[in-house]
Amino acid sequence: MKSHAQAVVIGGGVVGCSVLYHLTKAGWKDVVLVERDELTSGSTWHAAGGFHTLNGDPNVAKLQDYTVNLYKELEEISGQSCGLHLTGGVQLAGTKERMEWLKNAHARGRYLGMKTEIISASDAKELMPLIDEKHFVGALYDEIEGHLDPSGTTHAYAKAARIGGAEIVRHTKVEDLTQREDGSWNVITDKGNIHADHVVNAGGLWAREVGRMVGLELPVLAMEHMYLLTEDMPEVAEINAATGKEVIHAIDFEGELYLRQERGGMLMGTYERAGRPWSPKQTPWDFGHELLEPDLDRIAPSLEVGFEHFPAFQNAGIKQIINGPFTFAPDGNPLVGPVQGLRNYWCACAVMAGFSQGGGVGLALSNWMVDGDPGFDVWCMDIARFGDWANLAYTNAKVCENYSRRFRIRFPNEELPAARPLRTTPVYDAMLAHGAVMGDSWGLEQALWFAPDGVEDVFSFRRSTDFDHVAAECAAVREKVGLSETSAFAKYEITGPGAETWLSHMLANKMPREGRIVLTPMLNEAGKLIGDFTLAKAGPELFYLFGAGSAEKYHMRWFEAHLPEDNSVVIRPLGLSLVGLTVAGPKACDVLTKVTDEDVSNEAFKFMDFRQLDLGTIPARVGRISYTGDLGYEIWVAPEYQRPLFDRLMQAGEEHGIRLFGTRALMSLRLEKNFGTWAREFRPLYGPFEAGLGRFVDLTKNAFIGRDGAMAEKENGGKRKLVSMVVEAGDADVIGDEPIWHGGEVVGWVTSGGYAHNAGLSMAQGYVPAALAEDNVFEIEILGERHQARVQAEPVFDPEAERMRG
Ligand SMILES: Cc1cc2nc3c(=O)[nH]c(=O)nc-3n(C[C@H](O)[C@H](O)[C@H](O)COP(=O)(O)OP(=O)(O)OC[C@H]3O[C@@H](n4cnc5c(N)ncnc54)[C@H](O)[C@@H]3O)c2cc1C
């Protein structure tokens, strides 16, 4: 075993081996993988080995597509068979809603280049003769589905990595990790130590324990998972003989089952509703190549449905039931990337579908380690998407929820209940008393909309019960005045003599004058969008930065990695030590005037001003800015003042007909202004000029991160362009990720949209090729049907921005 390496990968499951292979491929040869037992000794060895590309999240679908296409390359390089069976598969819908979900997935697949097909139940029966078609209304066929040999595939990665120069050390347990001053690591094993520049936690079932070695509590939990294997079945032999092929894969969403052929019989697995966590606190180190006790009772309800939907199983003998554990993050996606606050410690954990996702995870992580950037948009699996609030209890509750819902539809307006309420602000109860329907925003309860007594959210792909009420909230803002909460934003305080110079290096826009606000993108080295902020200068060495709440850790990781070493700048995320309310609408100034003695008239307190204001006895910082696109103020206070502030504003607004509005109304109002949002319109996939943020990029100021990339994009015009569109929709608006058609071809995709209530229009935002952006003949596919969409270059509400400016 080497005593020094550029990187040590801990764990020889499919994920660790993939990371190792991809590191060698990216040019790092001095890399070692340490495995406490034989390779595959975690969850990998007993996996069912199924793979597919289809996923509700297009970014996960891309990652899966890369993984599946990698296997041929891997076999060629390593000479080791992965045991590939590319059978194709059907995903079966038993309800109209599921069919709509499949149509959505099919439509999204189009812009990813996936060749899926929507088929009838009888077509599905022809392709997969074991089904009883009367239980199904249709299906989606995907030719890129199949299964492989988990052990062969892991060894193929390992062999290819060895060929690339890597060393693999088996039967060696990493017992501890200690960090040196220069950020490198002592990897302490039971067979001696390795000094490593970087370590990768690919500990799979032991990822939590490998995290705890460095004081991390990773949000990951293993669940028991069962599948059964039947004896040989004559029906399978018949299909094989008639088609000359294996029985294809099937997913039965209503039965919450997946099935495929295994030798002369079938394999049927289920994600049962009453899923059971495995080792919820600590994974035993002596667990190895053993299986867990099967529990037929737990999966019986699913199997009963399965035997009905696939009648041949009724006569089949069950040869074996496999029960094994594997890990999940709270949302079911992997946890990948560098950890904020820990230098040179990388994660490749919680990969619940190692054979669909392991390749993509290895590619992203190796790019990140070698080039400093994952190379593609990995937000959906970035470890930074969870905050410190995602502790063990939270994780365990959410993972159980996610497991039990694995094959259930999550509607676009559906909020999941587990581990809630988690974080609340002082106005939480008051909001509830006004009928707030709450949503979870990075662990924080935030009002989505306000429901009259007896009205509830009905989950749907179409317009629902909230429609008229959200419309009324929008009308209140446009016609009178609305009040909403802004605490879910991330807020950072930046202080120190170097603050301004540093911010100007980090952010793309010019710096504001004292008492003023600017909007500014943040770019990565390649000039792509990694942030979209409001920056206020509150004093010579004091700035406040406001951004997306869900990206707080993601942004802090970036900020910390770029702080000067001379301590001339301090950045502090304020979390809920600063909370906010906003008033917006034509009467907003009147309301503010009533709660303060200071002059807040249009002349004294201008659009984009930022001031310290006493609102009576309440000290506040107030910015004259509003994402509603109306006259509005964002009011920031310490939490102990939020509740009295709420009462005073509501009282002051009474004579003006003040009404509470939630984030759904806000999202509707911003559509009328063509305002984009972080993680939808603004992501590292896009440059600032493509995203229509060019006016917030000052290429003439000092050099800043990403300037060269932005300059090049400005010169060549960018590949694509973000456009706002008005859609001739029916009773369903876009959700996001729908394909945009032009001239009979898919040319782009929707990033977000919905119903713009005030304008009475269905609207969408999305990216189209720059050359087509001036065109006006697009169609957007919603729930399987194409609808005309015309570009709306100017905001439909207040194009001259007179309302904001006053
Ligand atoms: C019953 C079942 C069916 C499944 N079916 C499928 C399927 O059809 N398709 C699919 O894609 N996925 C499936 N999976 C999931 C799949 O098995 C996992 O996604 C995959 O195995 C995760 O691999 P990993 O490398 O992250 O973790 P693991 O396989 O758990 O590997 C982690 C490795 O790290 C080693 N290790 C940990 N700590 C240390 C240490 N301190 N020092 C040294 N070594 C250490 C362990 O010994 C282990 O070998 C299934 C899982 C189960 C249980």
mmCIF file with all atom_site columns, N, CA and C and ligand atoms in Angstrom, residues 10-16 34-36 40-44 46-50 172-174 202-206 210 213 225 227 258 285 322 324-326 351-356, ligand 1:
data_model
loop_
_atom_site.group_PDB
_atom_site.id
_atom_site.type_symbol
_atom_site.label_atom_id
_atom_site.label_alt_id
_atom_site.label_comp_id
_atom_site.label_asym_id
_atom_site.label_entity_id
_atom_site.label_seq_id
_atom_site.pdbx_PDB_ins_code
_atom_site.Cartn_x
_atom_site.Cartn_y
_atom_site.Cartn_z
_atom_site.occupancy
_atom_site.B_iso_or_equiv
_atom_site.pdbx_formal_charge
_atom_site.auth_seq_id
_atom_site.auth_comp_id
_atom_site.auth_asym_id
_atom_site.auth_atom_id
_atom_site.pdbx_PDB_model_num
ATOM   1   N N   . ILE A 1 10  ? -12.615 5.928   -0.338  1.00 0.00 ? 10  ILE A N   1
ATOM   2   C CA  . ILE A 1 10  ? -12.961 4.965   0.724   1.00 0.00 ? 10  ILE A CA  1
ATOM   3   C C   . ILE A 1 10  ? -14.224 4.218   0.297   1.00 0.00 ? 10  ILE A C   1
ATOM   4   N N   . GLY A 1 11  ? -14.084 2.951   -0.010  1.00 0.00 ? 11  GLY A N   1
ATOM   5   C CA  . GLY A 1 11  ? -15.246 2.129   -0.366  1.00 0.00 ? 11  GLY A CA  1
ATOM   6   C C   . GLY A 1 11  ? -15.170 1.564   -1.769  1.00 0.00 ? 11  GLY A C   1
ATOM   7   N N   . GLY A 1 12  ? -15.272 0.235   -1.826  1.00 0.00 ? 12  GLY A N   1
ATOM   8   C CA  . GLY A 1 12  ? -15.167 -0.447  -3.116  1.00 0.00 ? 12  GLY A CA  1
ATOM   9   C C   . GLY A 1 12  ? -16.478 -1.050  -3.566  1.00 0.00 ? 12  GLY A C   1
ATOM   10  N N   . GLY A 1 13  ? -17.563 -0.268  -3.442  1.00 0.00 ? 13  GLY A N   1
ATOM   11  C CA  . GLY A 1 13  ? -18.823 -0.646  -4.077  1.00 0.00 ? 13  GLY A CA  1
ATOM   12  C C   . GLY A 1 13  ? -18.817 -0.094  -5.493  1.00 0.00 ? 13  GLY A C   1
ATOM   13  N N   . VAL A 1 14  ? -19.966 -0.188  -6.160  1.00 0.00 ? 14  VAL A N   1
ATOM   14  C CA  . VAL A 1 14  ? -19.996 0.269   -7.549  1.00 0.00 ? 14  VAL A CA  1
ATOM   15  C C   . VAL A 1 14  ? -19.670 1.762   -7.648  1.00 0.00 ? 14  VAL A C   1
ATOM   16  N N   . VAL A 1 15  ? -20.054 2.541   -6.625  1.00 0.00 ? 15  VAL A N   1
ATOM   17  C CA  . VAL A 1 15  ? -19.842 3.989   -6.711  1.00 0.00 ? 15  VAL A CA  1
ATOM   18  C C   . VAL A 1 15  ? -18.366 4.341   -6.523  1.00 0.00 ? 15  VAL A C   1
ATOM   19  N N   . GLY A 1 16  ? -17.745 3.763   -5.481  1.00 0.00 ? 16  GLY A N   1
ATOM   20  C CA  . GLY A 1 16  ? -16.318 4.039   -5.262  1.00 0.00 ? 16  GLY A CA  1
ATOM   21  C C   . GLY A 1 16  ? -15.490 3.637   -6.470  1.00 0.00 ? 16  GLY A C   1
ATOM   22  N N   . VAL A 1 34  ? -9.533  2.157   -1.037  1.00 0.00 ? 34  VAL A N   1
ATOM   23  C CA  . VAL A 1 34  ? -9.372  1.291   0.133   1.00 0.00 ? 34  VAL A CA  1
ATOM   24  C C   . VAL A 1 34  ? -10.730 0.657   0.451   1.00 0.00 ? 34  VAL A C   1
ATOM   25  N N   . GLU A 1 35  ? -10.746 -0.665  0.500   1.00 0.00 ? 35  GLU A N   1
ATOM   26  C CA  . GLU A 1 35  ? -11.987 -1.410  0.762   1.00 0.00 ? 35  GLU A CA  1
ATOM   27  C C   . GLU A 1 35  ? -11.757 -2.324  1.965   1.00 0.00 ? 35  GLU A C   1
ATOM   28  N N   . ARG A 1 36  ? -12.677 -2.298  2.924   1.00 0.00 ? 36  ARG A N   1
ATOM   29  C CA  . ARG A 1 36  ? -12.458 -3.054  4.182   1.00 0.00 ? 36  ARG A CA  1
ATOM   30  C C   . ARG A 1 36  ? -12.595 -4.554  3.977   1.00 0.00 ? 36  ARG A C   1
ATOM   31  N N   . THR A 1 40  ? -17.489 -4.842  -3.623  1.00 0.00 ? 40  THR A N   1
ATOM   32  C CA  . THR A 1 40  ? -18.958 -5.105  -3.605  1.00 0.00 ? 40  THR A CA  1
ATOM   33  C C   . THR A 1 40  ? -19.505 -5.499  -2.228  1.00 0.00 ? 40  THR A C   1
ATOM   34  N N   . SER A 1 41  ? -18.718 -5.334  -1.159  1.00 0.00 ? 41  SER A N   1
ATOM   35  C CA  . SER A 1 41  ? -19.170 -5.863  0.145   1.00 0.00 ? 41  SER A CA  1
ATOM   36  C C   . SER A 1 41  ? -20.173 -5.005  0.894   1.00 0.00 ? 41  SER A C   1
ATOM   37  N N   . GLY A 1 42  ? -20.798 -4.072  0.244   1.00 0.00 ? 42  GLY A N   1
ATOM   38  C CA  . GLY A 1 42  ? -21.853 -3.298  0.904   1.00 0.00 ? 42  GLY A CA  1
ATOM   39  C C   . GLY A 1 42  ? -23.185 -3.689  0.309   1.00 0.00 ? 42  GLY A C   1
ATOM   40  N N   . SER A 1 43  ? -23.901 -2.711  -0.233  1.00 0.00 ? 43  SER A N   1
ATOM   41  C CA  . SER A 1 43  ? -25.190 -3.043  -0.853  1.00 0.00 ? 43  SER A CA  1
ATOM   42  C C   . SER A 1 43  ? -25.024 -3.548  -2.283  1.00 0.00 ? 43  SER A C   1
ATOM   43  N N   . THR A 1 44  ? -23.842 -3.380  -2.848  1.00 0.00 ? 44  THR A N   1
ATOM   44  C CA  . THR A 1 44  ? -23.690 -3.650  -4.278  1.00 0.00 ? 44  THR A CA  1
ATOM   45  C C   . THR A 1 44  ? -23.934 -5.109  -4.651  1.00 0.00 ? 44  THR A C   1
ATOM   46  N N   . HIS A 1 46  ? -25.790 -7.588  -3.638  1.00 0.00 ? 46  HIS A N   1
ATOM   47  C CA  . HIS A 1 46  ? -27.103 -8.235  -3.757  1.00 0.00 ? 46  HIS A CA  1
ATOM   48  C C   . HIS A 1 46  ? -28.123 -7.380  -4.509  1.00 0.00 ? 46  HIS A C   1
ATOM   49  N N   . ALA A 1 47  ? -27.643 -6.369  -5.246  1.00 0.00 ? 47  ALA A N   1
ATOM   50  C CA  . ALA A 1 47  ? -28.583 -5.539  -6.010  1.00 0.00 ? 47  ALA A CA  1
ATOM   51  C C   . ALA A 1 47  ? -29.246 -6.361  -7.106  1.00 0.00 ? 47  ALA A C   1
ATOM   52  N N   . ALA A 1 48  ? -30.431 -5.884  -7.507  1.00 0.00 ? 48  ALA A N   1
ATOM   53  C CA  . ALA A 1 48  ? -31.144 -6.563  -8.594  1.00 0.00 ? 48  ALA A CA  1
ATOM   54  C C   . ALA A 1 48  ? -30.534 -6.211  -9.953  1.00 0.00 ? 48  ALA A C   1
ATOM   55  N N   . GLY A 1 49  ? -29.699 -5.194  -9.966  1.00 0.00 ? 49  GLY A N   1
ATOM   56  C CA  . GLY A 1 49  ? -28.932 -4.885  -11.179 1.00 0.00 ? 49  GLY A CA  1
ATOM   57  C C   . GLY A 1 49  ? -29.722 -4.208  -12.286 1.00 0.00 ? 49  GLY A C   1
ATOM   58  N N   . GLY A 1 50  ? -30.919 -3.733  -11.969 1.00 0.00 ? 50  GLY A N   1
ATOM   59  C CA  . GLY A 1 50  ? -31.722 -3.070  -13.004 1.00 0.00 ? 50  GLY A CA  1
ATOM   60  C C   . GLY A 1 50  ? -31.172 -1.690  -13.325 1.00 0.00 ? 50  GLY A C   1
ATOM   61  N N   . THR A 1 172 ? -8.819  -3.825  3.984   1.00 0.00 ? 172 THR A N   1
ATOM   62  C CA  . THR A 1 172 ? -8.153  -2.762  4.742   1.00 0.00 ? 172 THR A CA  1
ATOM   63  C C   . THR A 1 172 ? -9.228  -1.747  5.123   1.00 0.00 ? 172 THR A C   1
ATOM   64  N N   . LYS A 1 173 ? -9.366  -1.557  6.410   1.00 0.00 ? 173 LYS A N   1
ATOM   65  C CA  . LYS A 1 173 ? -10.459 -0.671  6.860   1.00 0.00 ? 173 LYS A CA  1
ATOM   66  C C   . LYS A 1 173 ? -9.914  0.709   7.226   1.00 0.00 ? 173 LYS A C   1
ATOM   67  N N   . VAL A 1 174 ? -10.555 1.723   6.696   1.00 0.00 ? 174 VAL A N   1
ATOM   68  C CA  . VAL A 1 174 ? -10.211 3.085   7.123   1.00 0.00 ? 174 VAL A CA  1
ATOM   69  C C   . VAL A 1 174 ? -10.854 3.289   8.488   1.00 0.00 ? 174 VAL A C   1
ATOM   70  N N   . ALA A 1 202 ? -16.969 7.183   -0.259  1.00 0.00 ? 202 ALA A N   1
ATOM   71  C CA  . ALA A 1 202 ? -17.876 6.357   -1.065  1.00 0.00 ? 202 ALA A CA  1
ATOM   72  C C   . ALA A 1 202 ? -18.246 5.143   -0.224  1.00 0.00 ? 202 ALA A C   1
ATOM   73  N N   . GLY A 1 203 ? -18.512 5.397   1.057   1.00 0.00 ? 203 GLY A N   1
ATOM   74  C CA  . GLY A 1 203 ? -18.697 4.322   2.032   1.00 0.00 ? 203 GLY A CA  1
ATOM   75  C C   . GLY A 1 203 ? -20.037 3.615   1.964   1.00 0.00 ? 203 GLY A C   1
ATOM   76  N N   . GLY A 1 204 ? -20.934 4.024   1.070   1.00 0.00 ? 204 GLY A N   1
ATOM   77  C CA  . GLY A 1 204 ? -22.207 3.309   0.877   1.00 0.00 ? 204 GLY A CA  1
ATOM   78  C C   . GLY A 1 204 ? -22.937 3.119   2.193   1.00 0.00 ? 204 GLY A C   1
ATOM   79  N N   . LEU A 1 205 ? -23.120 1.869   2.595   1.00 0.00 ? 205 LEU A N   1
ATOM   80  C CA  . LEU A 1 205 ? -23.849 1.576   3.832   1.00 0.00 ? 205 LEU A CA  1
ATOM   81  C C   . LEU A 1 205 ? -23.176 2.200   5.055   1.00 0.00 ? 205 LEU A C   1
ATOM   82  N N   . TRP A 1 206 ? -21.882 2.513   4.936   1.00 0.00 ? 206 TRP A N   1
ATOM   83  C CA  . TRP A 1 206 ? -21.138 3.105   6.067   1.00 0.00 ? 206 TRP A CA  1
ATOM   84  C C   . TRP A 1 206 ? -20.801 4.578   5.802   1.00 0.00 ? 206 TRP A C   1
ATOM   85  N N   . VAL A 1 210 ? -18.270 7.038   7.945   1.00 0.00 ? 210 VAL A N   1
ATOM   86  C CA  . VAL A 1 210 ? -17.081 7.681   7.358   1.00 0.00 ? 210 VAL A CA  1
ATOM   87  C C   . VAL A 1 210 ? -17.235 9.211   7.466   1.00 0.00 ? 210 VAL A C   1
ATOM   88  N N   . MET A 1 213 ? -16.266 10.335  11.024  1.00 0.00 ? 213 MET A N   1
ATOM   89  C CA  . MET A 1 213 ? -14.820 10.402  11.292  1.00 0.00 ? 213 MET A CA  1
ATOM   90  C C   . MET A 1 213 ? -14.317 11.847  11.228  1.00 0.00 ? 213 MET A C   1
ATOM   91  N N   . HIS A 1 225 ? -34.711 -3.622  1.665   1.00 0.00 ? 225 HIS A N   1
ATOM   92  C CA  . HIS A 1 225 ? -35.406 -3.708  0.375   1.00 0.00 ? 225 HIS A CA  1
ATOM   93  C C   . HIS A 1 225 ? -35.490 -5.173  -0.048  1.00 0.00 ? 225 HIS A C   1
ATOM   94  N N   . TYR A 1 227 ? -36.729 -8.259  -2.847  1.00 0.00 ? 227 TYR A N   1
ATOM   95  C CA  . TYR A 1 227 ? -37.272 -8.739  -4.117  1.00 0.00 ? 227 TYR A CA  1
ATOM   96  C C   . TYR A 1 227 ? -37.314 -10.262 -4.076  1.00 0.00 ? 227 TYR A C   1
ATOM   97  N N   . TYR A 1 258 ? -41.515 -3.618  -9.451  1.00 0.00 ? 258 TYR A N   1
ATOM   98  C CA  . TYR A 1 258 ? -40.742 -3.715  -10.682 1.00 0.00 ? 258 TYR A CA  1
ATOM   99  C C   . TYR A 1 258 ? -40.460 -5.187  -10.946 1.00 0.00 ? 258 TYR A C   1
ATOM   100 N N   . TRP A 1 285 ? -19.987 -2.511  11.786  1.00 0.00 ? 285 TRP A N   1
ATOM   101 C CA  . TRP A 1 285 ? -18.812 -2.712  10.922  1.00 0.00 ? 285 TRP A CA  1
ATOM   102 C C   . TRP A 1 285 ? -18.651 -4.176  10.521  1.00 0.00 ? 285 TRP A C   1
ATOM   103 N N   . ILE A 1 322 ? -34.868 -12.093 -1.449  1.00 0.00 ? 322 ILE A N   1
ATOM   104 C CA  . ILE A 1 322 ? -33.659 -11.358 -1.059  1.00 0.00 ? 322 ILE A CA  1
ATOM   105 C C   . ILE A 1 322 ? -34.101 -10.140 -0.269  1.00 0.00 ? 322 ILE A C   1
ATOM   106 N N   . GLY A 1 324 ? -32.108 -6.917  1.405   1.00 0.00 ? 324 GLY A N   1
ATOM   107 C CA  . GLY A 1 324 ? -30.815 -6.277  1.656   1.00 0.00 ? 324 GLY A CA  1
ATOM   108 C C   . GLY A 1 324 ? -31.000 -4.784  1.858   1.00 0.00 ? 324 GLY A C   1
ATOM   109 N N   . PRO A 1 325 ? -30.049 -4.142  2.555   1.00 0.00 ? 325 PRO A N   1
ATOM   110 C CA  . PRO A 1 325 ? -30.173 -2.704  2.784   1.00 0.00 ? 325 PRO A CA  1
ATOM   111 C C   . PRO A 1 325 ? -29.447 -1.879  1.726   1.00 0.00 ? 325 PRO A C   1
ATOM   112 N N   . PHE A 1 326 ? -29.971 -0.723  1.402   1.00 0.00 ? 326 PHE A N   1
ATOM   113 C CA  . PHE A 1 326 ? -29.203 0.270   0.639   1.00 0.00 ? 326 PHE A CA  1
ATOM   114 C C   . PHE A 1 326 ? -29.646 1.668   1.003   1.00 0.00 ? 326 PHE A C   1
ATOM   115 N N   . VAL A 1 351 ? -26.236 6.845   -3.109  1.00 0.00 ? 351 VAL A N   1
ATOM   116 C CA  . VAL A 1 351 ? -26.588 6.549   -4.504  1.00 0.00 ? 351 VAL A CA  1
ATOM   117 C C   . VAL A 1 351 ? -27.522 5.346   -4.476  1.00 0.00 ? 351 VAL A C   1
ATOM   118 N N   . MET A 1 352 ? -28.824 5.621   -4.579  1.00 0.00 ? 352 MET A N   1
ATOM   119 C CA  . MET A 1 352 ? -29.791 4.539   -4.398  1.00 0.00 ? 352 MET A CA  1
ATOM   120 C C   . MET A 1 352 ? -29.959 3.676   -5.646  1.00 0.00 ? 352 MET A C   1
ATOM   121 N N   . ALA A 1 353 ? -29.511 4.158   -6.785  1.00 0.00 ? 353 ALA A N   1
ATOM   122 C CA  . ALA A 1 353 ? -29.600 3.360   -8.012  1.00 0.00 ? 353 ALA A CA  1
ATOM   123 C C   . ALA A 1 353 ? -28.214 3.330   -8.656  1.00 0.00 ? 353 ALA A C   1
ATOM   124 N N   . GLY A 1 354 ? -27.331 2.606   -7.998  1.00 0.00 ? 354 GLY A N   1
ATOM   125 C CA  . GLY A 1 354 ? -25.919 2.618   -8.395  1.00 0.00 ? 354 GLY A CA  1
ATOM   126 C C   . GLY A 1 354 ? -25.683 2.230   -9.839  1.00 0.00 ? 354 GLY A C   1
ATOM   127 N N   . PHE A 1 355 ? -26.572 1.399   -10.388 1.00 0.00 ? 355 PHE A N   1
ATOM   128 C CA  . PHE A 1 355 ? -26.309 0.909   -11.755 1.00 0.00 ? 355 PHE A CA  1
ATOM   129 C C   . PHE A 1 355 ? -26.938 1.804   -12.812 1.00 0.00 ? 355 PHE A C   1
ATOM   130 N N   . SER A 1 356 ? -27.795 2.722   -12.380 1.00 0.00 ? 356 SER A N   1
ATOM   131 C CA  . SER A 1 356 ? -28.293 3.747   -13.299 1.00 0.00 ? 356 SER A CA  1
ATOM   132 C C   . SER A 1 356 ? -27.502 5.039   -13.139 1.00 0.00 ? 356 SER A C   1
HETATM 133 C C1  . LIG B 2 .   ? -32.048 -5.705  -2.571  1.00 0.00 ? 1   LIG B C1  1
HETATM 134 C C2  . LIG B 2 .   ? -31.441 -4.592  -3.369  1.00 0.00 ? 1   LIG B C2  1
HETATM 135 C C3  . LIG B 2 .   ? -31.795 -4.414  -4.708  1.00 0.00 ? 1   LIG B C3  1
HETATM 136 C C4  . LIG B 2 .   ? -31.239 -3.380  -5.446  1.00 0.00 ? 1   LIG B C4  1
HETATM 137 N N1  . LIG B 2 .   ? -31.551 -3.256  -6.766  1.00 0.00 ? 1   LIG B N1  1
HETATM 138 C C5  . LIG B 2 .   ? -30.953 -2.307  -7.512  1.00 0.00 ? 1   LIG B C5  1
HETATM 139 C C6  . LIG B 2 .   ? -31.192 -2.214  -8.900  1.00 0.00 ? 1   LIG B C6  1
HETATM 140 O O1  . LIG B 2 .   ? -31.946 -2.990  -9.464  1.00 0.00 ? 1   LIG B O1  1
HETATM 141 N N2  . LIG B 2 .   ? -30.577 -1.236  -9.603  1.00 0.00 ? 1   LIG B N2  1
HETATM 142 C C7  . LIG B 2 .   ? -29.732 -0.350  -9.006  1.00 0.00 ? 1   LIG B C7  1
HETATM 143 O O2  . LIG B 2 .   ? -29.194 0.531   -9.684  1.00 0.00 ? 1   LIG B O2  1
HETATM 144 N N3  . LIG B 2 .   ? -29.486 -0.405  -7.684  1.00 0.00 ? 1   LIG B N3  1
HETATM 145 C C8  . LIG B 2 .   ? -30.066 -1.364  -6.929  1.00 0.00 ? 1   LIG B C8  1
HETATM 146 N N4  . LIG B 2 .   ? -29.798 -1.440  -5.595  1.00 0.00 ? 1   LIG B N4  1
HETATM 147 C C9  . LIG B 2 .   ? -29.008 -0.367  -4.986  1.00 0.00 ? 1   LIG B C9  1
HETATM 148 C C10 . LIG B 2 .   ? -27.523 -0.542  -5.218  1.00 0.00 ? 1   LIG B C10 1
HETATM 149 O O3  . LIG B 2 .   ? -27.146 -1.722  -4.618  1.00 0.00 ? 1   LIG B O3  1
HETATM 150 C C11 . LIG B 2 .   ? -26.780 0.665   -4.648  1.00 0.00 ? 1   LIG B C11 1
HETATM 151 O O4  . LIG B 2 .   ? -27.182 1.818   -5.331  1.00 0.00 ? 1   LIG B O4  1
HETATM 152 C C12 . LIG B 2 .   ? -25.278 0.525   -4.779  1.00 0.00 ? 1   LIG B C12 1
HETATM 153 O O5  . LIG B 2 .   ? -24.839 -0.718  -4.350  1.00 0.00 ? 1   LIG B O5  1
HETATM 154 C C13 . LIG B 2 .   ? -24.568 1.608   -3.981  1.00 0.00 ? 1   LIG B C13 1
HETATM 155 O O6  . LIG B 2 .   ? -23.191 1.379   -4.092  1.00 0.00 ? 1   LIG B O6  1
HETATM 156 P P1  . LIG B 2 .   ? -22.137 2.091   -3.158  1.00 0.00 ? 1   LIG B P1  1
HETATM 157 O O7  . LIG B 2 .   ? -20.818 1.852   -3.769  1.00 0.00 ? 1   LIG B O7  1
HETATM 158 O O8  . LIG B 2 .   ? -22.532 3.478   -2.924  1.00 0.00 ? 1   LIG B O8  1
HETATM 159 O O9  . LIG B 2 .   ? -22.264 1.423   -1.732  1.00 0.00 ? 1   LIG B O9  1
HETATM 160 P P2  . LIG B 2 .   ? -21.891 -0.012  -1.158  1.00 0.00 ? 1   LIG B P2  1
HETATM 161 O O10 . LIG B 2 .   ? -22.170 -1.077  -2.134  1.00 0.00 ? 1   LIG B O10 1
HETATM 162 O O11 . LIG B 2 .   ? -22.515 -0.115  0.173   1.00 0.00 ? 1   LIG B O11 1
HETATM 163 O O12 . LIG B 2 .   ? -20.311 0.048   -1.030  1.00 0.00 ? 1   LIG B O12 1
HETATM 164 C C14 . LIG B 2 .   ? -19.633 0.705   0.001   1.00 0.00 ? 1   LIG B C14 1
HETATM 165 C C15 . LIG B 2 .   ? -18.314 -0.022  0.210   1.00 0.00 ? 1   LIG B C15 1
HETATM 166 O O13 . LIG B 2 .   ? -17.522 0.758   1.092   1.00 0.00 ? 1   LIG B O13 1
HETATM 167 C C16 . LIG B 2 .   ? -16.803 -0.100  1.925   1.00 0.00 ? 1   LIG B C16 1
HETATM 168 N N5  . LIG B 2 .   ? -16.451 0.673   3.112   1.00 0.00 ? 1   LIG B N5  1
HETATM 169 C C17 . LIG B 2 .   ? -17.293 1.411   3.894   1.00 0.00 ? 1   LIG B C17 1
HETATM 170 N N6  . LIG B 2 .   ? -16.604 1.996   4.885   1.00 0.00 ? 1   LIG B N6  1
HETATM 171 C C18 . LIG B 2 .   ? -15.315 1.646   4.730   1.00 0.00 ? 1   LIG B C18 1
HETATM 172 C C19 . LIG B 2 .   ? -14.146 1.939   5.467   1.00 0.00 ? 1   LIG B C19 1
HETATM 173 N N7  . LIG B 2 .   ? -14.178 2.711   6.558   1.00 0.00 ? 1   LIG B N7  1
HETATM 174 N N8  . LIG B 2 .   ? -12.997 1.442   5.021   1.00 0.00 ? 1   LIG B N8  1
HETATM 175 C C20 . LIG B 2 .   ? -12.949 0.678   3.903   1.00 0.00 ? 1   LIG B C20 1
HETATM 176 N N9  . LIG B 2 .   ? -14.042 0.333   3.192   1.00 0.00 ? 1   LIG B N9  1
HETATM 177 C C21 . LIG B 2 .   ? -15.209 0.826   3.607   1.00 0.00 ? 1   LIG B C21 1
HETATM 178 C C22 . LIG B 2 .   ? -17.795 -1.218  2.198   1.00 0.00 ? 1   LIG B C22 1
HETATM 179 O O14 . LIG B 2 .   ? -17.156 -2.405  2.617   1.00 0.00 ? 1   LIG B O14 1
HETATM 180 C C23 . LIG B 2 .   ? -18.479 -1.368  0.855   1.00 0.00 ? 1   LIG B C23 1
HETATM 181 O O15 . LIG B 2 .   ? -17.885 -2.345  0.054   1.00 0.00 ? 1   LIG B O15 1
HETATM 182 C C24 . LIG B 2 .   ? -30.321 -2.484  -4.838  1.00 0.00 ? 1   LIG B C24 1
HETATM 183 C C25 . LIG B 2 .   ? -29.965 -2.686  -3.505  1.00 0.00 ? 1   LIG B C25 1
HETATM 184 C C26 . LIG B 2 .   ? -30.525 -3.728  -2.786  1.00 0.00 ? 1   LIG B C26 1
HETATM 185 C C27 . LIG B 2 .   ? -30.093 -3.896  -1.366  1.00 0.00 ? 1   LIG B C27 1
#
